[in-house]
């Protein structure tokens, strides 16, 4: 099991390296993360790196060097920070709230062409699940799964499930 995925299992601690320029902000985040149960560690021991993107955003990067996995507004709530870090540690991508843009971040990294539900469906497709199995996993109808799959195909310019997964992998939307 990949290190980052193991870090989000019940009872496991997520190790975070802070790379924040403002020392007051770094101290505030370190205290907050400690209160939330994260360990603050050096960069070589981290599961996740939390860094400044600019004055308006904080970038979350999986420590494996696979690029930005999420972006949060600089004023994100403790609950949002907790959820985002745990999601990234589990191998998921975290998107900025709808309508928010962060100019210092590459659009490809900051946003996804897919909705959160479409990303979940794409991940299930990458696991090789049938529409029926996906419907059971997310407690939705098979019709809804088909609707999301068609939307994914259209947004990614794919004509098959395999092509959608391949394009999703290339764009960093899903990981195997």
mmCIF file with all atom_site columns, C-alpha atoms in Angstrom:
data_model
loop_
_atom_site.group_PDB
_atom_site.id
_atom_site.type_symbol
_atom_site.label_atom_id
_atom_site.label_alt_id
_atom_site.label_comp_id
_atom_site.label_asym_id
_atom_site.label_entity_id
_atom_site.label_seq_id
_atom_site.pdbx_PDB_ins_code
_atom_site.Cartn_x
_atom_site.Cartn_y
_atom_site.Cartn_z
_atom_site.occupancy
_atom_site.B_iso_or_equiv
_atom_site.pdbx_formal_charge
_atom_site.auth_seq_id
_atom_site.auth_comp_id
_atom_site.auth_asym_id
_atom_site.auth_atom_id
_atom_site.pdbx_PDB_model_num
ATOM 1   C CA . UNK A 1 1   ? 0.000   0.000  0.000   1.00 0.00 ? 1   UNK A CA 1
ATOM 2   C CA . UNK A 1 2   ? 1.415   3.444  -0.876  1.00 0.00 ? 2   UNK A CA 1
ATOM 3   C CA . UNK A 1 3   ? 2.774   5.432  2.066   1.00 0.00 ? 3   UNK A CA 1
ATOM 4   C CA . UNK A 1 4   ? 0.309   8.314  1.613   1.00 0.00 ? 4   UNK A CA 1
ATOM 5   C CA . UNK A 1 5   ? -2.694  5.969  1.522   1.00 0.00 ? 5   UNK A CA 1
ATOM 6   C CA . UNK A 1 6   ? -1.484  4.110  4.627   1.00 0.00 ? 6   UNK A CA 1
ATOM 7   C CA . UNK A 1 7   ? -1.209  7.427  6.466   1.00 0.00 ? 7   UNK A CA 1
ATOM 8   C CA . UNK A 1 8   ? -4.973  7.916  6.378   1.00 0.00 ? 8   UNK A CA 1
ATOM 9   C CA . UNK A 1 9   ? -5.963  4.571  7.869   1.00 0.00 ? 9   UNK A CA 1
ATOM 10  C CA . UNK A 1 10  ? -7.735  4.720  11.246  1.00 0.00 ? 10  UNK A CA 1
ATOM 11  C CA . UNK A 1 11  ? -5.175  5.109  14.019  1.00 0.00 ? 11  UNK A CA 1
ATOM 12  C CA . UNK A 1 12  ? -2.438  6.283  11.635  1.00 0.00 ? 12  UNK A CA 1
ATOM 13  C CA . UNK A 1 13  ? -0.935  9.740  11.934  1.00 0.00 ? 13  UNK A CA 1
ATOM 14  C CA . UNK A 1 14  ? -0.591  11.976 8.869   1.00 0.00 ? 14  UNK A CA 1
ATOM 15  C CA . UNK A 1 15  ? 2.829   13.644 8.851   1.00 0.00 ? 15  UNK A CA 1
ATOM 16  C CA . UNK A 1 16  ? 2.827   17.203 7.471   1.00 0.00 ? 16  UNK A CA 1
ATOM 17  C CA . UNK A 1 17  ? 5.735   19.426 6.517   1.00 0.00 ? 17  UNK A CA 1
ATOM 18  C CA . UNK A 1 18  ? 4.973   23.160 6.630   1.00 0.00 ? 18  UNK A CA 1
ATOM 19  C CA . UNK A 1 19  ? 6.651   25.296 3.987   1.00 0.00 ? 19  UNK A CA 1
ATOM 20  C CA . UNK A 1 20  ? 5.111   28.651 4.866   1.00 0.00 ? 20  UNK A CA 1
ATOM 21  C CA . UNK A 1 21  ? 7.061   31.906 4.493   1.00 0.00 ? 21  UNK A CA 1
ATOM 22  C CA . UNK A 1 22  ? 5.280   33.958 7.182   1.00 0.00 ? 22  UNK A CA 1
ATOM 23  C CA . UNK A 1 23  ? 6.545   32.708 10.561  1.00 0.00 ? 23  UNK A CA 1
ATOM 24  C CA . UNK A 1 24  ? 3.384   33.824 12.378  1.00 0.00 ? 24  UNK A CA 1
ATOM 25  C CA . UNK A 1 25  ? 1.222   31.919 9.864   1.00 0.00 ? 25  UNK A CA 1
ATOM 26  C CA . UNK A 1 26  ? 3.528   28.889 10.125  1.00 0.00 ? 26  UNK A CA 1
ATOM 27  C CA . UNK A 1 27  ? 3.204   28.890 13.942  1.00 0.00 ? 27  UNK A CA 1
ATOM 28  C CA . UNK A 1 28  ? -0.572  29.259 13.698  1.00 0.00 ? 28  UNK A CA 1
ATOM 29  C CA . UNK A 1 29  ? -0.820  26.352 11.228  1.00 0.00 ? 29  UNK A CA 1
ATOM 30  C CA . UNK A 1 30  ? 1.551   24.178 13.295  1.00 0.00 ? 30  UNK A CA 1
ATOM 31  C CA . UNK A 1 31  ? -0.599  24.713 16.400  1.00 0.00 ? 31  UNK A CA 1
ATOM 32  C CA . UNK A 1 32  ? -3.813  24.054 14.472  1.00 0.00 ? 32  UNK A CA 1
ATOM 33  C CA . UNK A 1 33  ? -2.460  20.905 12.807  1.00 0.00 ? 33  UNK A CA 1
ATOM 34  C CA . UNK A 1 34  ? -1.195  19.619 16.159  1.00 0.00 ? 34  UNK A CA 1
ATOM 35  C CA . UNK A 1 35  ? -4.646  20.185 17.671  1.00 0.00 ? 35  UNK A CA 1
ATOM 36  C CA . UNK A 1 36  ? -6.167  18.250 14.737  1.00 0.00 ? 36  UNK A CA 1
ATOM 37  C CA . UNK A 1 37  ? -3.857  15.272 15.361  1.00 0.00 ? 37  UNK A CA 1
ATOM 38  C CA . UNK A 1 38  ? -1.301  15.781 12.583  1.00 0.00 ? 38  UNK A CA 1
ATOM 39  C CA . UNK A 1 39  ? 2.432   15.511 13.187  1.00 0.00 ? 39  UNK A CA 1
ATOM 40  C CA . UNK A 1 40  ? 4.632   18.347 11.965  1.00 0.00 ? 40  UNK A CA 1
ATOM 41  C CA . UNK A 1 41  ? 7.809   16.845 10.499  1.00 0.00 ? 41  UNK A CA 1
ATOM 42  C CA . UNK A 1 42  ? 10.748  17.658 8.244   1.00 0.00 ? 42  UNK A CA 1
ATOM 43  C CA . UNK A 1 43  ? 10.304  17.442 4.499   1.00 0.00 ? 43  UNK A CA 1
ATOM 44  C CA . UNK A 1 44  ? 12.019  14.038 4.174   1.00 0.00 ? 44  UNK A CA 1
ATOM 45  C CA . UNK A 1 45  ? 9.564   12.397 6.631   1.00 0.00 ? 45  UNK A CA 1
ATOM 46  C CA . UNK A 1 46  ? 6.350   14.018 5.372   1.00 0.00 ? 46  UNK A CA 1
ATOM 47  C CA . UNK A 1 47  ? 3.281   12.416 3.851   1.00 0.00 ? 47  UNK A CA 1
ATOM 48  C CA . UNK A 1 48  ? 2.087   15.872 2.767   1.00 0.00 ? 48  UNK A CA 1
ATOM 49  C CA . UNK A 1 49  ? 3.601   19.321 2.280   1.00 0.00 ? 49  UNK A CA 1
ATOM 50  C CA . UNK A 1 50  ? 1.468   22.356 3.079   1.00 0.00 ? 50  UNK A CA 1
ATOM 51  C CA . UNK A 1 51  ? 2.919   25.462 1.446   1.00 0.00 ? 51  UNK A CA 1
ATOM 52  C CA . UNK A 1 52  ? 2.141   29.050 0.503   1.00 0.00 ? 52  UNK A CA 1
ATOM 53  C CA . UNK A 1 53  ? 0.941   29.552 -3.037  1.00 0.00 ? 53  UNK A CA 1
ATOM 54  C CA . UNK A 1 54  ? 0.361   33.276 -2.606  1.00 0.00 ? 54  UNK A CA 1
ATOM 55  C CA . UNK A 1 55  ? -1.366  35.603 -0.148  1.00 0.00 ? 55  UNK A CA 1
ATOM 56  C CA . UNK A 1 56  ? -4.749  34.149 -1.081  1.00 0.00 ? 56  UNK A CA 1
ATOM 57  C CA . UNK A 1 57  ? -4.109  30.412 -1.183  1.00 0.00 ? 57  UNK A CA 1
ATOM 58  C CA . UNK A 1 58  ? -2.345  27.484 0.419   1.00 0.00 ? 58  UNK A CA 1
ATOM 59  C CA . UNK A 1 59  ? -1.147  24.592 -1.730  1.00 0.00 ? 59  UNK A CA 1
ATOM 60  C CA . UNK A 1 60  ? -1.293  20.981 -0.548  1.00 0.00 ? 60  UNK A CA 1
ATOM 61  C CA . UNK A 1 61  ? 1.217   18.633 -2.132  1.00 0.00 ? 61  UNK A CA 1
ATOM 62  C CA . UNK A 1 62  ? 1.604   14.895 -1.657  1.00 0.00 ? 62  UNK A CA 1
ATOM 63  C CA . UNK A 1 63  ? 5.149   14.392 -0.442  1.00 0.00 ? 63  UNK A CA 1
ATOM 64  C CA . UNK A 1 64  ? 5.848   11.790 -3.101  1.00 0.00 ? 64  UNK A CA 1
ATOM 65  C CA . UNK A 1 65  ? 6.615   14.687 -5.464  1.00 0.00 ? 65  UNK A CA 1
ATOM 66  C CA . UNK A 1 66  ? 3.588   14.121 -7.654  1.00 0.00 ? 66  UNK A CA 1
ATOM 67  C CA . UNK A 1 67  ? 2.655   17.791 -7.825  1.00 0.00 ? 67  UNK A CA 1
ATOM 68  C CA . UNK A 1 68  ? -0.089  19.847 -6.272  1.00 0.00 ? 68  UNK A CA 1
ATOM 69  C CA . UNK A 1 69  ? -2.994  17.764 -5.054  1.00 0.00 ? 69  UNK A CA 1
ATOM 70  C CA . UNK A 1 70  ? -5.063  20.569 -3.649  1.00 0.00 ? 70  UNK A CA 1
ATOM 71  C CA . UNK A 1 71  ? -5.548  24.226 -3.009  1.00 0.00 ? 71  UNK A CA 1
ATOM 72  C CA . UNK A 1 72  ? -7.315  25.941 -0.147  1.00 0.00 ? 72  UNK A CA 1
ATOM 73  C CA . UNK A 1 73  ? -8.083  29.595 0.457   1.00 0.00 ? 73  UNK A CA 1
ATOM 74  C CA . UNK A 1 74  ? -5.576  31.071 2.937   1.00 0.00 ? 74  UNK A CA 1
ATOM 75  C CA . UNK A 1 75  ? -8.483  31.618 5.354   1.00 0.00 ? 75  UNK A CA 1
ATOM 76  C CA . UNK A 1 76  ? -9.750  28.014 5.216   1.00 0.00 ? 76  UNK A CA 1
ATOM 77  C CA . UNK A 1 77  ? -11.459 26.800 8.369   1.00 0.00 ? 77  UNK A CA 1
ATOM 78  C CA . UNK A 1 78  ? -9.816  24.165 10.581  1.00 0.00 ? 78  UNK A CA 1
ATOM 79  C CA . UNK A 1 79  ? -12.465 21.695 9.392   1.00 0.00 ? 79  UNK A CA 1
ATOM 80  C CA . UNK A 1 80  ? -11.626 22.400 5.723   1.00 0.00 ? 80  UNK A CA 1
ATOM 81  C CA . UNK A 1 81  ? -7.881  22.055 6.374   1.00 0.00 ? 81  UNK A CA 1
ATOM 82  C CA . UNK A 1 82  ? -8.396  18.782 8.264   1.00 0.00 ? 82  UNK A CA 1
ATOM 83  C CA . UNK A 1 83  ? -10.625 17.310 5.546   1.00 0.00 ? 83  UNK A CA 1
ATOM 84  C CA . UNK A 1 84  ? -8.342  18.449 2.721   1.00 0.00 ? 84  UNK A CA 1
ATOM 85  C CA . UNK A 1 85  ? -5.161  17.051 4.275   1.00 0.00 ? 85  UNK A CA 1
ATOM 86  C CA . UNK A 1 86  ? -6.777  13.708 5.057   1.00 0.00 ? 86  UNK A CA 1
ATOM 87  C CA . UNK A 1 87  ? -8.215  13.505 1.534   1.00 0.00 ? 87  UNK A CA 1
ATOM 88  C CA . UNK A 1 88  ? -4.814  14.187 -0.032  1.00 0.00 ? 88  UNK A CA 1
ATOM 89  C CA . UNK A 1 89  ? -3.185  11.652 2.315   1.00 0.00 ? 89  UNK A CA 1
ATOM 90  C CA . UNK A 1 90  ? -5.732  9.113  1.025   1.00 0.00 ? 90  UNK A CA 1
ATOM 91  C CA . UNK A 1 91  ? -4.686  9.853  -2.556  1.00 0.00 ? 91  UNK A CA 1
ATOM 92  C CA . UNK A 1 92  ? -7.488  12.226 -3.552  1.00 0.00 ? 92  UNK A CA 1
ATOM 93  C CA . UNK A 1 93  ? -7.295  15.662 -5.166  1.00 0.00 ? 93  UNK A CA 1
ATOM 94  C CA . UNK A 1 94  ? -8.841  18.650 -3.405  1.00 0.00 ? 94  UNK A CA 1
ATOM 95  C CA . UNK A 1 95  ? -10.398 21.479 -5.397  1.00 0.00 ? 95  UNK A CA 1
ATOM 96  C CA . UNK A 1 96  ? -10.942 25.093 -4.478  1.00 0.00 ? 96  UNK A CA 1
ATOM 97  C CA . UNK A 1 97  ? -14.545 25.973 -3.681  1.00 0.00 ? 97  UNK A CA 1
ATOM 98  C CA . UNK A 1 98  ? -16.621 26.780 -6.790  1.00 0.00 ? 98  UNK A CA 1
ATOM 99  C CA . UNK A 1 99  ? -16.139 30.295 -8.078  1.00 0.00 ? 99  UNK A CA 1
ATOM 100 C CA . UNK A 1 100 ? -12.836 30.904 -6.305  1.00 0.00 ? 100 UNK A CA 1
ATOM 101 C CA . UNK A 1 101 ? -9.742  31.432 -8.419  1.00 0.00 ? 101 UNK A CA 1
ATOM 102 C CA . UNK A 1 102 ? -6.154  31.726 -7.256  1.00 0.00 ? 102 UNK A CA 1
ATOM 103 C CA . UNK A 1 103 ? -4.071  33.641 -9.745  1.00 0.00 ? 103 UNK A CA 1
ATOM 104 C CA . UNK A 1 104 ? -0.674  32.385 -8.596  1.00 0.00 ? 104 UNK A CA 1
ATOM 105 C CA . UNK A 1 105 ? -1.589  28.766 -9.205  1.00 0.00 ? 105 UNK A CA 1
ATOM 106 C CA . UNK A 1 106 ? -1.500  27.034 -12.543 1.00 0.00 ? 106 UNK A CA 1
ATOM 107 C CA . UNK A 1 107 ? -5.110  26.492 -13.649 1.00 0.00 ? 107 UNK A CA 1
ATOM 108 C CA . UNK A 1 108 ? -4.378  22.829 -14.411 1.00 0.00 ? 108 UNK A CA 1
ATOM 109 C CA . UNK A 1 109 ? -3.312  22.279 -10.794 1.00 0.00 ? 109 UNK A CA 1
ATOM 110 C CA . UNK A 1 110 ? -5.912  24.492 -9.141  1.00 0.00 ? 110 UNK A CA 1
ATOM 111 C CA . UNK A 1 111 ? -9.050  23.269 -10.836 1.00 0.00 ? 111 UNK A CA 1
ATOM 112 C CA . UNK A 1 112 ? -10.419 20.195 -12.478 1.00 0.00 ? 112 UNK A CA 1
ATOM 113 C CA . UNK A 1 113 ? -12.794 20.015 -15.402 1.00 0.00 ? 113 UNK A CA 1
ATOM 114 C CA . UNK A 1 114 ? -14.751 17.432 -13.401 1.00 0.00 ? 114 UNK A CA 1
ATOM 115 C CA . UNK A 1 115 ? -17.088 17.855 -10.454 1.00 0.00 ? 115 UNK A CA 1
ATOM 116 C CA . UNK A 1 116 ? -16.212 16.093 -7.177  1.00 0.00 ? 116 UNK A CA 1
ATOM 117 C CA . UNK A 1 117 ? -18.792 13.372 -7.934  1.00 0.00 ? 117 UNK A CA 1
ATOM 118 C CA . UNK A 1 118 ? -17.410 12.927 -11.469 1.00 0.00 ? 118 UNK A CA 1
ATOM 119 C CA . UNK A 1 119 ? -13.938 12.526 -9.974  1.00 0.00 ? 119 UNK A CA 1
ATOM 120 C CA . UNK A 1 120 ? -15.306 9.803  -7.676  1.00 0.00 ? 120 UNK A CA 1
ATOM 121 C CA . UNK A 1 121 ? -16.951 8.076  -10.632 1.00 0.00 ? 121 UNK A CA 1
ATOM 122 C CA . UNK A 1 122 ? -13.736 8.357  -12.678 1.00 0.00 ? 122 UNK A CA 1
ATOM 123 C CA . UNK A 1 123 ? -11.777 6.792  -9.800  1.00 0.00 ? 123 UNK A CA 1
ATOM 124 C CA . UNK A 1 124 ? -14.319 3.957  -9.665  1.00 0.00 ? 124 UNK A CA 1
ATOM 125 C CA . UNK A 1 125 ? -13.952 3.513  -13.445 1.00 0.00 ? 125 UNK A CA 1
ATOM 126 C CA . UNK A 1 126 ? -10.189 3.306  -12.958 1.00 0.00 ? 126 UNK A CA 1
ATOM 127 C CA . UNK A 1 127 ? -10.823 0.482  -10.473 1.00 0.00 ? 127 UNK A CA 1
ATOM 128 C CA . UNK A 1 128 ? -12.607 -1.368 -13.308 1.00 0.00 ? 128 UNK A CA 1
ATOM 129 C CA . UNK A 1 129 ? -16.025 -1.286 -11.676 1.00 0.00 ? 129 UNK A CA 1
ATOM 130 C CA . UNK A 1 130 ? -19.205 -1.770 -13.685 1.00 0.00 ? 130 UNK A CA 1
ATOM 131 C CA . UNK A 1 131 ? -21.973 0.843  -13.637 1.00 0.00 ? 131 UNK A CA 1
ATOM 132 C CA . UNK A 1 132 ? -23.946 -1.432 -11.309 1.00 0.00 ? 132 UNK A CA 1
ATOM 133 C CA . UNK A 1 133 ? -21.025 -1.737 -8.864  1.00 0.00 ? 133 UNK A CA 1
ATOM 134 C CA . UNK A 1 134 ? -20.403 2.017  -8.985  1.00 0.00 ? 134 UNK A CA 1
ATOM 135 C CA . UNK A 1 135 ? -24.091 2.664  -8.299  1.00 0.00 ? 135 UNK A CA 1
ATOM 136 C CA . UNK A 1 136 ? -23.927 0.398  -5.245  1.00 0.00 ? 136 UNK A CA 1
ATOM 137 C CA . UNK A 1 137 ? -20.704 1.996  -3.985  1.00 0.00 ? 137 UNK A CA 1
ATOM 138 C CA . UNK A 1 138 ? -22.146 5.524  -4.067  1.00 0.00 ? 138 UNK A CA 1
ATOM 139 C CA . UNK A 1 139 ? -25.790 4.593  -3.408  1.00 0.00 ? 139 UNK A CA 1
ATOM 140 C CA . UNK A 1 140 ? -26.995 6.145  -6.636  1.00 0.00 ? 140 UNK A CA 1
ATOM 141 C CA . UNK A 1 141 ? -28.912 4.743  -9.598  1.00 0.00 ? 141 UNK A CA 1
ATOM 142 C CA . UNK A 1 142 ? -27.216 3.128  -12.585 1.00 0.00 ? 142 UNK A CA 1
ATOM 143 C CA . UNK A 1 143 ? -28.835 5.856  -14.689 1.00 0.00 ? 143 UNK A CA 1
ATOM 144 C CA . UNK A 1 144 ? -27.021 8.486  -12.602 1.00 0.00 ? 144 UNK A CA 1
ATOM 145 C CA . UNK A 1 145 ? -23.734 6.630  -13.042 1.00 0.00 ? 145 UNK A CA 1
ATOM 146 C CA . UNK A 1 146 ? -24.290 6.565  -16.802 1.00 0.00 ? 146 UNK A CA 1
ATOM 147 C CA . UNK A 1 147 ? -25.096 10.296 -16.773 1.00 0.00 ? 147 UNK A CA 1
ATOM 148 C CA . UNK A 1 148 ? -21.854 11.076 -14.888 1.00 0.00 ? 148 UNK A CA 1
ATOM 149 C CA . UNK A 1 149 ? -19.806 8.769  -17.138 1.00 0.00 ? 149 UNK A CA 1
ATOM 150 C CA . UNK A 1 150 ? -21.128 10.498 -20.261 1.00 0.00 ? 150 UNK A CA 1
ATOM 151 C CA . UNK A 1 151 ? -20.298 13.881 -18.745 1.00 0.00 ? 151 UNK A CA 1
ATOM 152 C CA . UNK A 1 152 ? -16.773 12.658 -17.928 1.00 0.00 ? 152 UNK A CA 1
ATOM 153 C CA . UNK A 1 153 ? -16.307 11.398 -21.492 1.00 0.00 ? 153 UNK A CA 1
ATOM 154 C CA . UNK A 1 154 ? -17.485 14.728 -22.916 1.00 0.00 ? 154 UNK A CA 1
ATOM 155 C CA . UNK A 1 155 ? -15.307 16.855 -20.601 1.00 0.00 ? 155 UNK A CA 1
ATOM 156 C CA . UNK A 1 156 ? -12.193 14.744 -21.157 1.00 0.00 ? 156 UNK A CA 1
ATOM 157 C CA . UNK A 1 157 ? -12.781 14.189 -24.882 1.00 0.00 ? 157 UNK A CA 1
ATOM 158 C CA . UNK A 1 158 ? -12.932 10.425 -24.438 1.00 0.00 ? 158 UNK A CA 1
ATOM 159 C CA . UNK A 1 159 ? -15.092 7.848  -26.183 1.00 0.00 ? 159 UNK A CA 1
ATOM 160 C CA . UNK A 1 160 ? -14.454 4.825  -23.946 1.00 0.00 ? 160 UNK A CA 1
ATOM 161 C CA . UNK A 1 161 ? -14.014 4.119  -20.251 1.00 0.00 ? 161 UNK A CA 1
ATOM 162 C CA . UNK A 1 162 ? -10.379 3.133  -20.804 1.00 0.00 ? 162 UNK A CA 1
ATOM 163 C CA . UNK A 1 163 ? -9.671  6.331  -22.712 1.00 0.00 ? 163 UNK A CA 1
ATOM 164 C CA . UNK A 1 164 ? -11.324 8.431  -19.975 1.00 0.00 ? 164 UNK A CA 1
ATOM 165 C CA . UNK A 1 165 ? -9.200  6.725  -17.310 1.00 0.00 ? 165 UNK A CA 1
ATOM 166 C CA . UNK A 1 166 ? -6.023  7.181  -19.396 1.00 0.00 ? 166 UNK A CA 1
ATOM 167 C CA . UNK A 1 167 ? -6.765  10.885 -19.906 1.00 0.00 ? 167 UNK A CA 1
ATOM 168 C CA . UNK A 1 168 ? -7.617  11.222 -16.226 1.00 0.00 ? 168 UNK A CA 1
ATOM 169 C CA . UNK A 1 169 ? -4.271  9.656  -15.310 1.00 0.00 ? 169 UNK A CA 1
ATOM 170 C CA . UNK A 1 170 ? -2.375  11.981 -17.662 1.00 0.00 ? 170 UNK A CA 1
ATOM 171 C CA . UNK A 1 171 ? -4.133  15.015 -16.182 1.00 0.00 ? 171 UNK A CA 1
ATOM 172 C CA . UNK A 1 172 ? -3.515  13.869 -12.602 1.00 0.00 ? 172 UNK A CA 1
ATOM 173 C CA . UNK A 1 173 ? -7.232  13.485 -11.895 1.00 0.00 ? 173 UNK A CA 1
ATOM 174 C CA . UNK A 1 174 ? -6.909  9.831  -10.828 1.00 0.00 ? 174 UNK A CA 1
ATOM 175 C CA . UNK A 1 175 ? -4.058  7.708  -9.564  1.00 0.00 ? 175 UNK A CA 1
ATOM 176 C CA . UNK A 1 176 ? -3.605  3.959  -9.688  1.00 0.00 ? 176 UNK A CA 1
#
